[in-house]
Amino acid sequence: MNTLHTLNASAREHGDLFARLLRSATAGDTLLLLENGVYNLSDANALQAIADAGLTLFALQADIVARGLAAAGAAANSVDDDGFVALACSHRKVVSWFA
Amino acid sequence: MGTTRKTILFILQRAPHGSSAARETLDAALAAAAFEQDVQLLFSGDGVWLLQPDQQADAIASKDTAKMLQALAYYDIKAVFADTVSLAERGLDATNLALAVTAIEPAAQQRLLRAADCVVAL
């Protein structure tokens, strides 16, 4: 089974963290954006880099709504807290990329 | 204690001074090794600054992480890696560091993450 990566920061503010995540992830892994990580949904360059890395993208719905990003949220599969737990359980391990 | 032994990869990604995160990650790695887990370290991002030679932490009354690095061998922690990109971006020479590490390219890091039972990045 693949790895679930979680990211809580924007690529604009924490470019090094974002770049290291992309270097360490394997195509076919899953990326879940949470907290300020959902701002990446409004960043075309970040979305392209995630797609180029072959990652399946999810984002935490409450964090999207809280930040008024519902329109941009369509760029990812959105999950609630139960969905977060389900993702954690369906992957072999979770790697947290936190600023 | 049971004999469940796991491979735990610790990613050291914070600079040694200014916050306790780097030191606490090292503490966690040493503790895991003391409980006979297979501990691996990956220095990445500003965590590679832990490897900078000639640090004098006492000048700012900070804890000396360089001494902690020397303790790794006594805890049988031998799988010690650093991200080639992070080293190069910061002008660090992989052959002249405070600790002998194996500098690895992104593809090797991907294999490391895939193979680990769990990955800790604080």
mmCIF file of C-alpha atoms in Angstrom:
data_model
loop_
_atom_site.group_PDB
_atom_site.id
_atom_site.type_symbol
_atom_site.label_atom_id
_atom_site.label_comp_id
_atom_site.label_asym_id
_atom_site.label_seq_id
_atom_site.Cartn_x
_atom_site.Cartn_y
_atom_site.Cartn_z
ATOM 1 C CA MET A 1 0.000 0.000 0.000
ATOM 2 C CA ASN A 2 1.073 3.513 -0.628
ATOM 3 C CA THR A 3 1.869 6.423 1.641
ATOM 4 C CA LEU A 4 -0.471 9.206 2.720
ATOM 5 C CA HIS A 5 1.338 12.541 2.907
ATOM 6 C CA THR A 6 -0.271 15.411 4.813
ATOM 7 C CA LEU A 7 0.737 19.031 4.211
ATOM 8 C CA ASN A 8 -0.334 21.960 6.399
ATOM 9 C CA ALA A 9 1.404 24.876 4.680
ATOM 10 C CA SER A 10 1.288 26.773 1.418
ATOM 11 C CA ALA A 11 3.989 26.295 -1.195
ATOM 12 C CA ARG A 12 4.267 30.076 -1.496
ATOM 13 C CA GLU A 13 5.257 30.544 2.147
ATOM 14 C CA HIS A 14 7.038 27.223 2.709
ATOM 15 C CA GLY A 15 8.546 26.383 -0.669
ATOM 16 C CA ASP A 16 11.326 24.245 0.774
ATOM 17 C CA LEU A 17 8.884 22.037 2.680
ATOM 18 C CA PHE A 18 6.734 21.645 -0.425
ATOM 19 C CA ALA A 19 9.726 20.827 -2.627
ATOM 20 C CA ARG A 20 11.019 18.245 -0.138
ATOM 21 C CA LEU A 21 7.612 16.587 0.020
ATOM 22 C CA LEU A 22 7.597 16.271 -3.768
ATOM 23 C CA ARG A 23 11.157 14.900 -3.785
ATOM 24 C CA SER A 24 10.319 12.265 -1.184
ATOM 25 C CA ALA A 25 6.917 11.124 -2.426
ATOM 26 C CA THR A 26 6.503 8.306 -4.908
ATOM 27 C CA ALA A 27 4.091 8.487 -7.850
ATOM 28 C CA GLY A 28 0.890 6.781 -6.750
ATOM 29 C CA ASP A 29 1.078 8.178 -3.213
ATOM 30 C CA THR A 30 -1.738 10.332 -1.835
ATOM 31 C CA LEU A 31 -1.487 13.947 -0.654
ATOM 32 C CA LEU A 32 -3.992 15.401 1.809
ATOM 33 C CA LEU A 33 -3.974 19.178 2.208
ATOM 34 C CA LEU A 34 -5.048 20.475 5.602
ATOM 35 C CA GLU A 35 -4.947 23.707 7.603
ATOM 36 C CA ASN A 36 -3.099 26.351 5.510
ATOM 37 C CA GLY A 37 -2.114 23.595 3.100
ATOM 38 C CA VAL A 38 -5.476 24.093 1.391
ATOM 39 C CA TYR A 39 -4.221 27.452 0.069
ATOM 40 C CA ASN A 40 -2.283 25.363 -2.455
ATOM 41 C CA LEU A 41 -5.626 24.760 -4.170
ATOM 42 C CA SER A 42 -5.483 28.367 -5.353
ATOM 43 C CA ASP A 43 -1.894 27.999 -6.606
ATOM 44 C CA ALA A 44 -1.767 26.759 -10.218
ATOM 45 C CA ASN A 45 1.973 26.082 -9.997
ATOM 46 C CA ALA A 46 1.584 23.998 -6.859
ATOM 47 C CA LEU A 47 -1.310 22.036 -8.353
ATOM 48 C CA GLN A 48 0.715 21.364 -11.486
ATOM 49 C CA ALA A 49 3.709 20.178 -9.449
ATOM 50 C CA ILE A 50 1.453 17.842 -7.449
ATOM 51 C CA ALA A 51 -0.030 16.446 -10.651
ATOM 52 C CA ASP A 52 3.428 16.055 -12.223
ATOM 53 C CA ALA A 53 4.551 14.083 -9.161
ATOM 54 C CA GLY A 54 1.717 11.624 -9.769
ATOM 55 C CA LEU A 55 0.023 12.241 -6.428
ATOM 56 C CA THR A 56 -3.698 11.775 -5.826
ATOM 57 C CA LEU A 57 -4.948 14.961 -4.194
ATOM 58 C CA PHE A 58 -7.364 15.319 -1.294
ATOM 59 C CA ALA A 59 -8.168 18.324 0.890
ATOM 60 C CA LEU A 60 -9.932 18.726 4.213
ATOM 61 C CA GLN A 61 -13.353 20.232 3.540
ATOM 62 C CA ALA A 62 -13.638 22.257 6.769
ATOM 63 C CA ASP A 63 -10.283 23.960 6.119
ATOM 64 C CA ILE A 64 -11.392 24.824 2.572
ATOM 65 C CA VAL A 65 -14.708 26.296 3.725
ATOM 66 C CA ALA A 66 -13.115 28.178 6.623
ATOM 67 C CA ARG A 67 -10.790 29.971 4.208
ATOM 68 C CA GLY A 68 -13.457 30.794 1.607
ATOM 69 C CA LEU A 69 -11.824 28.546 -0.985
ATOM 70 C CA ALA A 70 -14.914 26.542 -1.991
ATOM 71 C CA ALA A 71 -14.492 27.459 -5.671
ATOM 72 C CA ALA A 72 -10.832 26.397 -5.762
ATOM 73 C CA GLY A 73 -11.683 23.322 -3.704
ATOM 74 C CA ALA A 74 -12.912 21.549 -6.823
ATOM 75 C CA ALA A 75 -9.247 20.938 -7.708
ATOM 76 C CA ALA A 76 -9.103 18.190 -5.078
ATOM 77 C CA ASN A 77 -11.248 15.414 -3.682
ATOM 78 C CA SER A 78 -12.607 16.832 -0.440
ATOM 79 C CA VAL A 79 -12.907 14.794 2.751
ATOM 80 C CA ASP A 80 -14.310 15.413 6.221
ATOM 81 C CA ASP A 81 -12.671 14.183 9.431
ATOM 82 C CA ASP A 82 -14.103 10.684 8.970
ATOM 83 C CA GLY A 83 -12.683 10.706 5.463
ATOM 84 C CA PHE A 84 -9.294 11.711 6.888
ATOM 85 C CA VAL A 85 -9.412 8.707 9.219
ATOM 86 C CA ALA A 86 -10.442 6.443 6.345
ATOM 87 C CA LEU A 87 -7.484 7.691 4.269
ATOM 88 C CA ALA A 88 -5.105 7.102 7.179
ATOM 89 C CA CYS A 89 -6.416 3.549 7.543
ATOM 90 C CA SER A 90 -6.280 2.726 3.841
ATOM 91 C CA HIS A 91 -2.609 3.690 3.511
ATOM 92 C CA ARG A 92 0.337 1.800 4.926
ATOM 93 C CA LYS A 93 1.715 4.852 6.677
ATOM 94 C CA VAL A 94 1.247 8.573 7.085
ATOM 95 C CA VAL A 95 4.016 11.131 6.648
ATOM 96 C CA SER A 96 3.301 14.606 8.038
ATOM 97 C CA TRP A 97 4.875 17.593 6.306
ATOM 98 C CA PHE A 98 4.188 20.376 8.786
ATOM 99 C CA ALA A 99 5.589 23.882 8.755
ATOM 100 C CA MET B 1 8.720 -6.351 26.267
ATOM 101 C CA GLY B 2 7.787 -7.988 23.013
ATOM 102 C CA THR B 3 10.261 -8.239 20.229
ATOM 103 C CA THR B 4 8.354 -6.219 17.644
ATOM 104 C CA ARG B 5 11.037 -4.418 15.744
ATOM 105 C CA LYS B 6 10.171 -1.739 13.251
ATOM 106 C CA THR B 7 12.103 0.451 10.903
ATOM 107 C CA ILE B 8 11.485 4.033 11.937
ATOM 108 C CA LEU B 9 12.731 6.834 9.712
ATOM 109 C CA PHE B 10 13.215 10.164 11.502
ATOM 110 C CA ILE B 11 13.389 13.189 9.214
ATOM 111 C CA LEU B 12 15.479 15.935 10.820
ATOM 112 C CA GLN B 13 14.189 19.018 9.042
ATOM 113 C CA ARG B 14 14.622 21.907 11.493
ATOM 114 C CA ALA B 15 17.701 24.032 12.143
ATOM 115 C CA PRO B 16 19.495 23.199 15.417
ATOM 116 C CA HIS B 17 19.031 26.548 17.156
ATOM 117 C CA GLY B 18 15.997 28.821 17.517
ATOM 118 C CA SER B 19 13.613 26.025 18.403
ATOM 119 C CA SER B 20 13.834 22.735 20.242
ATOM 120 C CA ALA B 21 12.371 20.722 17.346
ATOM 121 C CA ALA B 22 15.668 19.378 16.017
ATOM 122 C CA ARG B 23 16.891 18.360 19.462
ATOM 123 C CA GLU B 24 13.581 16.733 20.337
ATOM 124 C CA THR B 25 13.577 14.764 17.088
ATOM 125 C CA LEU B 26 17.073 13.504 17.932
ATOM 126 C CA ASP B 27 15.879 12.650 21.462
ATOM 127 C CA ALA B 28 13.003 10.651 20.003
ATOM 128 C CA ALA B 29 15.350 8.818 17.647
ATOM 129 C CA LEU B 30 17.728 7.921 20.507
ATOM 130 C CA ALA B 31 14.798 6.748 22.637
ATOM 131 C CA ALA B 32 13.485 4.555 19.812
ATOM 132 C CA ALA B 33 16.943 3.073 19.353
ATOM 133 C CA ALA B 34 17.153 2.378 23.106
ATOM 134 C CA PHE B 35 13.979 0.313 22.680
ATOM 135 C CA GLU B 36 15.748 -1.716 20.013
ATOM 136 C CA GLN B 37 13.987 -0.298 16.992
ATOM 137 C CA ASP B 38 15.754 0.000 13.649
ATOM 138 C CA VAL B 39 16.301 3.742 13.537
ATOM 139 C CA GLN B 40 17.179 5.625 10.355
ATOM 140 C CA LEU B 41 17.870 9.346 10.081
ATOM 141 C CA LEU B 42 17.381 11.629 7.113
ATOM 142 C CA PHE B 43 18.727 15.175 7.365
ATOM 143 C CA SER B 44 16.640 17.360 5.089
ATOM 144 C CA GLY B 45 15.771 21.026 4.607
ATOM 145 C CA ASP B 46 17.194 23.270 7.342
ATOM 146 C CA GLY B 47 17.862 20.073 9.299
ATOM 147 C CA VAL B 48 21.111 19.745 7.350
ATOM 148 C CA TRP B 49 22.397 22.692 9.419
ATOM 149 C CA LEU B 50 22.748 20.185 12.263
ATOM 150 C CA LEU B 51 25.674 18.830 10.234
ATOM 151 C CA GLN B 52 27.507 22.151 9.979
ATOM 152 C CA PRO B 53 30.988 21.781 11.512
ATOM 153 C CA ASP B 54 32.475 24.073 14.177
ATOM 154 C CA GLN B 55 29.245 25.069 15.904
ATOM 155 C CA GLN B 56 29.705 26.614 19.332
ATOM 156 C CA ALA B 57 26.247 26.438 20.835
ATOM 157 C CA ASP B 58 27.427 27.726 24.210
ATOM 158 C CA ALA B 59 27.940 31.170 22.643
ATOM 159 C CA ILE B 60 24.149 31.573 22.696
ATOM 160 C CA ALA B 61 23.550 29.316 25.703
ATOM 161 C CA SER B 62 21.975 26.767 23.402
ATOM 162 C CA LYS B 63 22.143 22.974 23.758
ATOM 163 C CA ASP B 64 24.931 21.336 21.797
ATOM 164 C CA THR B 65 23.303 19.098 19.202
ATOM 165 C CA ALA B 66 26.728 18.223 17.774
ATOM 166 C CA LYS B 67 27.399 16.177 20.907
ATOM 167 C CA MET B 68 24.108 14.369 20.427
ATOM 168 C CA LEU B 69 25.205 13.441 16.913
ATOM 169 C CA GLN B 70 28.316 11.814 18.338
ATOM 170 C CA ALA B 71 26.061 9.686 20.579
ATOM 171 C CA LEU B 72 24.280 8.117 17.627
ATOM 172 C CA ALA B 73 26.951 5.459 17.147
ATOM 173 C CA TYR B 74 26.585 4.342 20.775
ATOM 174 C CA TYR B 75 22.887 3.744 20.131
ATOM 175 C CA ASP B 76 23.738 1.632 17.100
ATOM 176 C CA ILE B 77 22.213 4.176 14.706
ATOM 177 C CA LYS B 78 24.203 3.661 11.529
ATOM 178 C CA ALA B 79 21.697 4.433 8.762
ATOM 179 C CA VAL B 80 22.269 8.168 8.548
ATOM 180 C CA PHE B 81 21.385 9.973 5.334
ATOM 181 C CA ALA B 82 21.179 13.536 4.048
ATOM 182 C CA ASP B 83 19.289 15.059 1.128
ATOM 183 C CA THR B 84 21.779 16.016 -1.589
ATOM 184 C CA VAL B 85 19.556 18.874 -2.743
ATOM 185 C CA SER B 86 19.205 20.412 0.730
ATOM 186 C CA LEU B 87 22.990 20.198 1.241
ATOM 187 C CA ALA B 88 23.741 21.789 -2.128
ATOM 188 C CA GLU B 89 21.167 24.565 -1.695
ATOM 189 C CA ARG B 90 22.849 25.578 1.552
ATOM 190 C CA GLY B 91 26.420 25.274 0.278
ATOM 191 C CA LEU B 92 27.287 22.364 2.573
ATOM 192 C CA ASP B 93 29.967 19.913 1.493
ATOM 193 C CA ALA B 94 28.877 16.316 2.118
ATOM 194 C CA THR B 95 32.484 15.316 2.724
ATOM 195 C CA ASN B 96 33.065 17.917 5.435
ATOM 196 C CA LEU B 97 30.272 17.631 7.985
ATOM 197 C CA ALA B 98 30.038 17.280 11.755
ATOM 198 C CA LEU B 99 28.893 13.680 11.236
ATOM 199 C CA ALA B 100 29.627 11.187 8.489
ATOM 200 C CA VAL B 101 26.418 10.788 6.496
ATOM 201 C CA THR B 102 25.443 9.191 3.232
ATOM 202 C CA ALA B 103 24.168 11.893 0.872
ATOM 203 C CA ILE B 104 21.316 10.498 -1.197
ATOM 204 C CA GLU B 105 19.422 11.692 -4.264
ATOM 205 C CA PRO B 106 15.615 12.070 -4.324
ATOM 206 C CA ALA B 107 15.060 8.630 -5.904
ATOM 207 C CA ALA B 108 16.906 6.978 -3.016
ATOM 208 C CA GLN B 109 14.887 9.036 -0.519
ATOM 209 C CA GLN B 110 11.689 7.794 -2.116
ATOM 210 C CA ARG B 111 12.874 4.219 -1.618
ATOM 211 C CA LEU B 112 13.766 5.010 1.995
ATOM 212 C CA LEU B 113 10.305 6.401 2.723
ATOM 213 C CA ARG B 114 8.581 3.507 0.998
ATOM 214 C CA ALA B 115 10.578 0.891 2.893
ATOM 215 C CA ALA B 116 10.160 2.382 6.383
ATOM 216 C CA ASP B 117 7.439 1.051 8.682
ATOM 217 C CA CYS B 118 6.845 4.567 9.912
ATOM 218 C CA VAL B 119 8.182 8.029 9.287
ATOM 219 C CA VAL B 120 8.513 10.690 11.978
ATOM 220 C CA ALA B 121 8.980 14.330 10.942
ATOM 221 C CA LEU B 122 8.603 16.820 13.775
#
